[in-house]
Coordinates of C-alpha atoms in Angstrom, one line a residue:
Chain A
M11 CA 24.3 17.6 18.3
K12 CA 21.8 20.3 17.3
T13 CA 18.5 20.9 18.9
T14 CA 15.7 18.6 17.8
V15 CA 12.5 20.1 16.7
S16 CA 9.4 18.2 17.8
V17 CA 7.6 16.7 14.8
P18 CA 5.2 14.2 16.4
V19 CA 2.4 14.6 13.9
A20 CA 4.6 14.2 10.9
T21 CA 6.2 11.1 12.4
W22 CA 2.8 9.6 13.2
L23 CA 1.7 10.3 9.6
L24 CA 4.9 8.8 8.2
E25 CA 4.5 5.6 10.3
H26 CA 0.7 5.1 9.6
L27 CA 0.3 6.4 6.0
T28 CA 3.2 4.8 4.3
F29 CA 3.4 1.3 2.9
G30 CA 6.1 -1.3 2.5
N31 CA 8.5 -3.2 4.8
H32 CA 11.0 -0.4 5.1
R33 CA 8.9 2.3 6.7
E34 CA 10.5 1.9 10.1
S35 CA 14.0 2.3 8.6
L36 CA 12.8 5.3 6.6
S37 CA 11.4 6.9 9.7
G38 CA 14.7 6.3 11.5
D39 CA 16.7 7.8 8.6
L40 CA 14.6 10.9 8.6
M41 CA 14.8 11.2 12.4
E42 CA 18.6 10.8 12.2
E43 CA 18.8 13.6 9.5
L44 CA 16.6 15.8 11.7
R45 CA 18.8 15.4 14.7
S46 CA 21.9 16.0 12.6
G47 CA 20.7 19.5 11.8
R48 CA 17.9 19.4 9.2
S49 CA 15.0 21.7 9.7
A50 CA 11.5 20.7 10.7
G51 CA 10.3 22.0 7.3
W52 CA 12.7 19.6 5.5
Y53 CA 11.4 16.8 7.7
R54 CA 7.8 17.5 6.9
R55 CA 8.5 17.8 3.1
Q56 CA 10.2 14.4 3.2
V57 CA 7.2 12.9 5.0
V58 CA 4.8 14.3 2.5
A59 CA 7.0 13.1 -0.4
A60 CA 7.2 9.6 1.3
I61 CA 3.4 9.4 1.7
V62 CA 2.7 10.5 -1.9
T63 CA 5.4 8.1 -3.3
G64 CA 3.9 5.3 -1.2
V65 CA 0.3 5.9 -2.3
W66 CA 1.4 6.2 -5.9
T67 CA 3.4 3.0 -5.7
A68 CA 0.5 1.1 -4.1
L69 CA -1.9 2.5 -6.7
R70 CA 0.4 1.5 -9.5
A71 CA 0.4 -2.0 -8.2
W72 CA -3.3 -2.1 -7.8
I73 CA -4.4 -0.6 -11.1
P74 CA -3.8 -3.7 -13.2
A75 CA -5.8 -5.7 -10.6
L76 CA -8.6 -3.2 -10.7
V77 CA -8.8 -3.2 -14.5
F78 CA -8.7 -7.0 -14.6
S79 CA -11.4 -7.3 -12.0
A80 CA -13.7 -4.8 -13.8
G81 CA -13.1 -6.5 -17.2
W82 CA -13.6 -10.0 -15.8
S83 CA -16.9 -9.1 -14.1
M84 CA -18.2 -8.0 -17.5
L85 CA -18.1 -11.6 -18.5
Y86 CA -20.6 -12.7 -15.8
P87 CA -23.8 -12.7 -17.9
A88 CA -22.1 -15.2 -20.3
W89 CA -20.9 -17.3 -17.4
R90 CA -24.3 -17.2 -15.7
T91 CA -25.9 -18.5 -18.9
I92 CA -23.4 -21.4 -19.2
S93 CA -23.7 -22.3 -15.5
L94 CA -27.5 -22.3 -15.6
R95 CA -27.3 -25.0 -18.2
W96 CA -24.8 -26.9 -16.2
I97 CA -26.1 -26.7 -12.6
P98 CA -29.4 -28.6 -13.0
H99 CA -27.4 -31.6 -14.3
A100 CA -24.9 -31.3 -11.5
V101 CA -27.5 -31.4 -8.7
P102 CA -28.3 -35.0 -7.7
E103 CA -32.0 -35.9 -8.1
Q104 CA -32.4 -37.0 -4.5
W105 CA -31.4 -33.5 -3.4
L106 CA -34.2 -32.0 -5.4
A107 CA -36.7 -34.2 -3.5
L108 CA -35.6 -32.9 -0.1
S109 CA -38.0 -31.0 2.1
W110 CA -37.6 -27.5 3.6
P111 CA -35.2 -26.0 4.7
W112 CA -32.9 -28.0 2.4
T113 CA -34.8 -26.9 -0.7
T114 CA -34.2 -23.2 0.3
V115 CA -30.5 -24.0 0.9
L116 CA -30.3 -25.6 -2.5
E117 CA -31.9 -22.6 -4.2
L118 CA -29.5 -20.3 -2.4
A119 CA -26.5 -22.4 -3.4
C120 CA -27.7 -22.4 -7.1
G121 CA -27.8 -18.6 -7.0
I122 CA -24.4 -18.1 -5.2
V123 CA -22.2 -21.0 -6.5
P124 CA -22.0 -19.6 -10.1
A125 CA -20.8 -16.3 -8.7
I126 CA -18.2 -17.9 -6.4
T127 CA -16.9 -20.1 -9.1
F128 CA -16.8 -17.1 -11.5
I129 CA -14.8 -15.1 -9.0
W130 CA -12.3 -17.9 -8.2
I131 CA -11.8 -18.8 -11.9
G132 CA -11.1 -15.1 -12.5
F133 CA -8.6 -15.0 -9.6
L134 CA -6.8 -18.0 -11.0
V135 CA -6.7 -16.6 -14.5
F136 CA -5.0 -13.5 -13.0
L137 CA -2.5 -15.6 -11.2
V138 CA -1.6 -17.5 -14.4
F139 CA -0.4 -14.2 -15.9
R140 CA 1.5 -13.1 -12.8
K141 CA 4.4 -15.5 -12.3
D142 CA 6.0 -13.1 -9.9
V143 CA 3.0 -13.3 -7.6
I144 CA 2.8 -17.1 -7.8
A145 CA 6.5 -17.4 -6.9
Q146 CA 5.8 -15.6 -3.6
L147 CA 2.4 -17.2 -2.9
S148 CA 2.0 -19.5 0.1
P149 CA -0.9 -21.9 0.6
L150 CA -2.0 -19.9 3.6
R151 CA -2.1 -16.6 1.7
L152 CA -4.0 -18.3 -1.2
I153 CA -6.6 -19.6 1.3
G154 CA -6.8 -16.2 2.9
S155 CA -7.4 -14.5 -0.5
L156 CA -10.2 -16.9 -1.4
S157 CA -11.7 -16.5 2.0
A158 CA -11.5 -12.7 1.7
S159 CA -13.3 -12.8 -1.7
L160 CA -16.0 -14.9 -0.1
N161 CA -16.5 -12.5 2.7
V162 CA -16.8 -9.5 0.3
L163 CA -19.3 -11.5 -1.8
L164 CA -21.3 -12.3 1.3
L165 CA -21.4 -8.7 2.3
A166 CA -22.3 -7.6 -1.2
T167 CA -25.1 -10.3 -1.3
L168 CA -26.6 -9.0 1.9
A169 CA -26.4 -5.4 0.7
L170 CA -28.0 -6.4 -2.6
V171 CA -30.8 -8.3 -0.8
H172 CA -31.4 -5.2 1.3
H173 CA -31.3 -2.9 -1.7
L174 CA -33.9 -5.0 -3.6
K175 CA -36.2 -4.9 -0.6
H176 CA -37.6 -8.3 -1.7
P177 CA -40.6 -9.6 0.3
E178 CA -39.8 -12.5 2.6
P179 CA -37.9 -14.8 2.3
G180 CA -35.6 -12.1 1.0
L181 CA -32.5 -14.3 0.4
L182 CA -34.2 -16.2 -2.4
C183 CA -33.8 -13.3 -4.7
V184 CA -30.2 -14.4 -5.1
T185 CA -31.5 -16.9 -7.6
R186 CA -32.5 -14.0 -9.9
E187 CA -30.5 -14.2 -13.1
N188 CA -29.4 -10.5 -12.9
F189 CA -28.9 -10.5 -9.1
Y190 CA -25.2 -9.6 -9.1
L191 CA -25.8 -7.1 -12.0
V192 CA -28.3 -5.0 -10.1
V193 CA -25.5 -2.6 -8.9
H194 CA -23.4 -2.0 -11.9
L195 CA -21.2 0.7 -13.5
Y196 CA -21.8 0.5 -17.2
N197 CA -21.4 -3.3 -17.7
V198 CA -19.1 -3.8 -14.7
S199 CA -20.8 -5.7 -11.8
V200 CA -19.6 -3.8 -8.8
P201 CA -20.0 -6.6 -6.2
L202 CA -18.2 -9.2 -8.3
A203 CA -15.4 -6.8 -9.3
M204 CA -14.9 -5.9 -5.7
S205 CA -14.7 -9.5 -4.7
I206 CA -12.1 -10.4 -7.3
F207 CA -10.2 -7.2 -6.6
V208 CA -10.0 -8.0 -2.8
A209 CA -8.8 -11.6 -3.6
I210 CA -6.1 -10.3 -5.9
C211 CA -4.9 -7.5 -3.6
R212 CA -4.4 -10.0 -0.8
V213 CA -1.8 -11.9 -2.9
L214 CA 0.0 -8.9 -4.4
P215 CA 3.6 -8.5 -3.1
H216 CA 3.0 -4.8 -2.2
A217 CA 0.2 -5.8 0.1
H218 CA 2.6 -7.8 2.3
K219 CA 3.0 -6.4 5.8
P220 CA 4.9 -8.0 8.6
P221 CA 2.6 -9.8 11.1
R222 CA 1.4 -7.7 14.0
K223 CA 3.2 -10.0 16.5
R224 CA 6.5 -9.6 14.7
R225 CA 6.1 -5.8 14.6
L226 CA 5.3 -5.6 18.3
A227 CA 8.3 -7.9 19.1
R228 CA 10.5 -5.7 16.9
A229 CA 9.3 -2.6 18.7
W230 CA 10.2 -4.1 22.1
I231 CA 13.6 -5.2 20.9
D232 CA 14.2 -1.7 19.6
R233 CA 13.2 -0.2 22.9
L234 CA 15.5 -2.5 24.8
T235 CA 18.4 -1.8 22.5
L236 CA 17.8 1.9 22.8
A237 CA 17.7 1.6 26.6
K238 CA 21.0 -0.3 26.6
T239 CA 22.7 2.2 24.3
R240 CA 21.4 5.1 26.5
A241 CA 22.7 3.4 29.6
H242 CA 26.2 3.1 28.0
E243 CA 26.0 6.8 27.1
R244 CA 25.0 7.9 30.6
I245 CA 28.0 6.1 32.0
S246 CA 30.5 7.4 29.4
A247 CA 29.2 11.0 29.0
P248 CA 26.7 12.1 31.7
E249 CA 26.9 15.8 30.7
E250 CA 25.8 15.0 27.1
L251 CA 22.6 13.4 28.5
A252 CA 21.1 16.7 29.5
S253 CA 21.1 17.9 25.9
Q254 CA 19.2 14.8 24.6
P255 CA 15.7 15.4 23.3
P256 CA 12.8 14.5 25.7
E257 CA 11.3 11.7 23.6
V258 CA 14.6 9.8 23.7
A259 CA 14.9 10.3 27.5
K260 CA 11.3 9.1 27.8
L261 CA 12.1 5.7 26.2
A262 CA 15.0 5.0 28.5
P263 CA 14.1 3.5 31.8
N264 CA 15.3 5.4 34.9
T265 CA 16.7 2.2 36.4
F266 CA 19.7 2.6 34.1
L267 CA 20.7 5.9 35.7
P268 CA 24.0 5.8 37.4
A269 CA 23.9 6.2 41.2
Chain B
M29 CA 15.3 -17.3 -23.2
A30 CA 17.2 -15.5 -20.5
E31 CA 15.2 -13.3 -18.2
H32 CA 16.1 -9.6 -18.3
N33 CA 15.8 -7.2 -15.4
Y34 CA 15.3 -3.8 -17.0
L35 CA 16.5 -1.0 -14.8
S36 CA 15.1 2.5 -14.7
E37 CA 17.5 5.5 -14.6
F38 CA 17.0 6.0 -10.8
E39 CA 17.3 2.2 -10.1
L40 CA 20.6 2.1 -12.0
M41 CA 21.8 5.2 -10.1
L42 CA 20.9 3.6 -6.8
L43 CA 22.7 0.3 -7.6
L44 CA 25.8 2.2 -8.7
T45 CA 25.7 4.4 -5.5
I46 CA 25.5 1.3 -3.3
L47 CA 28.5 -0.2 -5.2
R48 CA 30.4 3.1 -4.9
L49 CA 29.8 3.4 -1.2
G50 CA 30.6 -0.2 -0.6
N51 CA 28.1 -2.9 0.3
D52 CA 26.0 -2.7 3.5
V53 CA 25.1 0.9 3.2
Y54 CA 21.9 2.4 4.8
G55 CA 19.4 5.0 3.7
V56 CA 21.1 8.2 5.1
P57 CA 24.5 8.0 3.3
L58 CA 22.8 6.6 0.2
S59 CA 20.4 9.6 0.0
R60 CA 23.2 12.1 0.7
E61 CA 25.5 10.6 -1.9
L62 CA 22.7 10.6 -4.5
S63 CA 21.8 14.2 -3.7
I64 CA 25.5 15.2 -4.2
L65 CA 25.9 13.3 -7.4
R66 CA 22.6 14.5 -8.9
G67 CA 23.1 18.0 -7.7
R68 CA 19.6 18.2 -6.2
E69 CA 17.7 16.9 -3.2
V70 CA 16.5 13.3 -3.3
A71 CA 13.5 12.4 -1.3
A72 CA 14.2 9.5 1.1
G73 CA 10.8 8.1 0.3
S74 CA 11.7 7.7 -3.3
V75 CA 14.9 6.1 -2.4
Y76 CA 13.2 3.5 -0.2
A77 CA 10.4 2.9 -2.8
A78 CA 13.1 2.2 -5.4
L79 CA 15.0 0.0 -3.0
E80 CA 11.9 -2.0 -2.2
R81 CA 11.3 -2.5 -5.9
L82 CA 14.9 -3.6 -6.4
E83 CA 14.6 -6.0 -3.5
T84 CA 11.4 -7.5 -4.9
K85 CA 13.3 -8.1 -8.2
G86 CA 16.1 -9.7 -6.2
L87 CA 18.7 -7.1 -7.3
V88 CA 19.4 -5.9 -3.8
A89 CA 19.2 -7.6 -0.4
S90 CA 18.8 -6.0 3.0
T91 CA 19.5 -6.8 6.6
L92 CA 18.2 -5.0 9.7
G93 CA 20.8 -3.3 11.7
E94 CA 21.1 -1.8 15.2
S95 CA 18.8 0.8 16.7
T96 CA 20.4 4.0 17.9
P97 CA 19.1 6.8 20.1
E98 CA 19.5 9.5 17.4
R99 CA 17.1 7.4 15.2
G100 CA 14.5 7.4 17.9
G101 CA 15.1 3.7 18.5
R102 CA 14.4 2.7 14.9
A103 CA 16.7 0.2 13.3
K104 CA 18.9 0.9 10.3
R105 CA 18.4 -1.2 7.2
Y106 CA 21.6 -2.1 5.3
F107 CA 21.5 -2.7 1.6
R108 CA 23.8 -4.6 -0.6
V109 CA 23.8 -5.5 -4.3
T110 CA 23.2 -9.1 -5.1
E111 CA 24.9 -11.2 -7.8
Q112 CA 21.8 -10.7 -9.9
G113 CA 21.9 -7.0 -9.3
L114 CA 25.5 -6.9 -10.4
R115 CA 24.6 -8.8 -13.6
A116 CA 21.8 -6.3 -14.3
V117 CA 24.2 -3.4 -13.9
H118 CA 26.7 -4.9 -16.3
E119 CA 23.9 -5.7 -18.8
T120 CA 22.5 -2.2 -18.7
R121 CA 26.0 -0.7 -19.1
R122 CA 26.6 -3.0 -22.1
V123 CA 23.4 -2.0 -23.8
L124 CA 23.9 1.7 -23.1
S125 CA 27.5 1.6 -24.3
K126 CA 26.3 -0.1 -27.5
L127 CA 23.7 2.6 -28.0
W128 CA 26.1 5.4 -27.4
K129 CA 28.6 3.9 -29.9
S130 CA 25.9 3.6 -32.5
L131 CA 25.5 7.4 -32.5
P132 CA 28.7 8.5 -34.3
S133 CA 27.5 11.9 -35.3
V134 CA 26.6 13.2 -31.8
R135 CA 29.2 11.2 -29.8
G136 CA 31.6 14.0 -29.7
D137 CA 29.0 16.6 -28.7
F138 CA 28.2 14.7 -25.5
A139 CA 31.7 13.7 -24.5

């Protein structure tokens, strides 16, 4: 076995800046190649290529979602006009007769509900055209996506209220017809587009990542397996042990050392 | 209508290399074999990106293998071509053969 060149920064970058379910295996493959005689330069080039490929793959998966979100948000003025006609009929008369603070809550709801329904309809329209996404969609992930879109909308709403610097009570400015169109890029409503985009990104297959608990469990299993393998090696070939790289030796517990 | 899985050039090469090396092959021999066959270096990141794409399409399946010290404790991932993958390879071969045969004037030049 040839001498291993230490490449901790490149390894860290590889494990934190690449996407997908196979990054651990990719990292292991590159480490194996490095230890079989490849140069540190080769390793670093492979890491850069893996990061660039990963970013490009992720972008390629997100571009349709981004375009759809921007396009859909442009329809908001039309939706707002339709919903303004519909909402007064949908609110029961006894609710209108309620006193404060329910009147304020109702006004806020009338301002936000059209935006939420608009985002969720957009999200569902996107799903209709992506059968591959629907096939892998679990109810939990769907709820998570809808919830994420709500969170983004809430943050955008607070940011917009702050941006407008409306005199108290500031929150009531959400009832303004053009509230979500205040921050825009040409005709694209940035807050609404962001909200739809986040919801879609949460359900895209490329966004899947193994749960943290499973990753931690995997890491511990790997460490134990490694320690076991090392223990066998120490027993069978103790002289070869001295030539092992320090990071491998660090992972193996001293308790496995033969007496 | 039957659903088609269109393969890119690199995806087809990957599937053929997995079949050539025998099922349950992991990244290192796969990258080395591809580099030899293509005559130039293949980035391991590109191999894994394509494998992940093929796995999403259901054309390859993978299983996690053992961790070894020379891999820094990281597990190997073994890949194999699925039935669907095999069908996709045959379908691509059929279409490509048909296309080559439809070019009588240049067929000899490329042989």
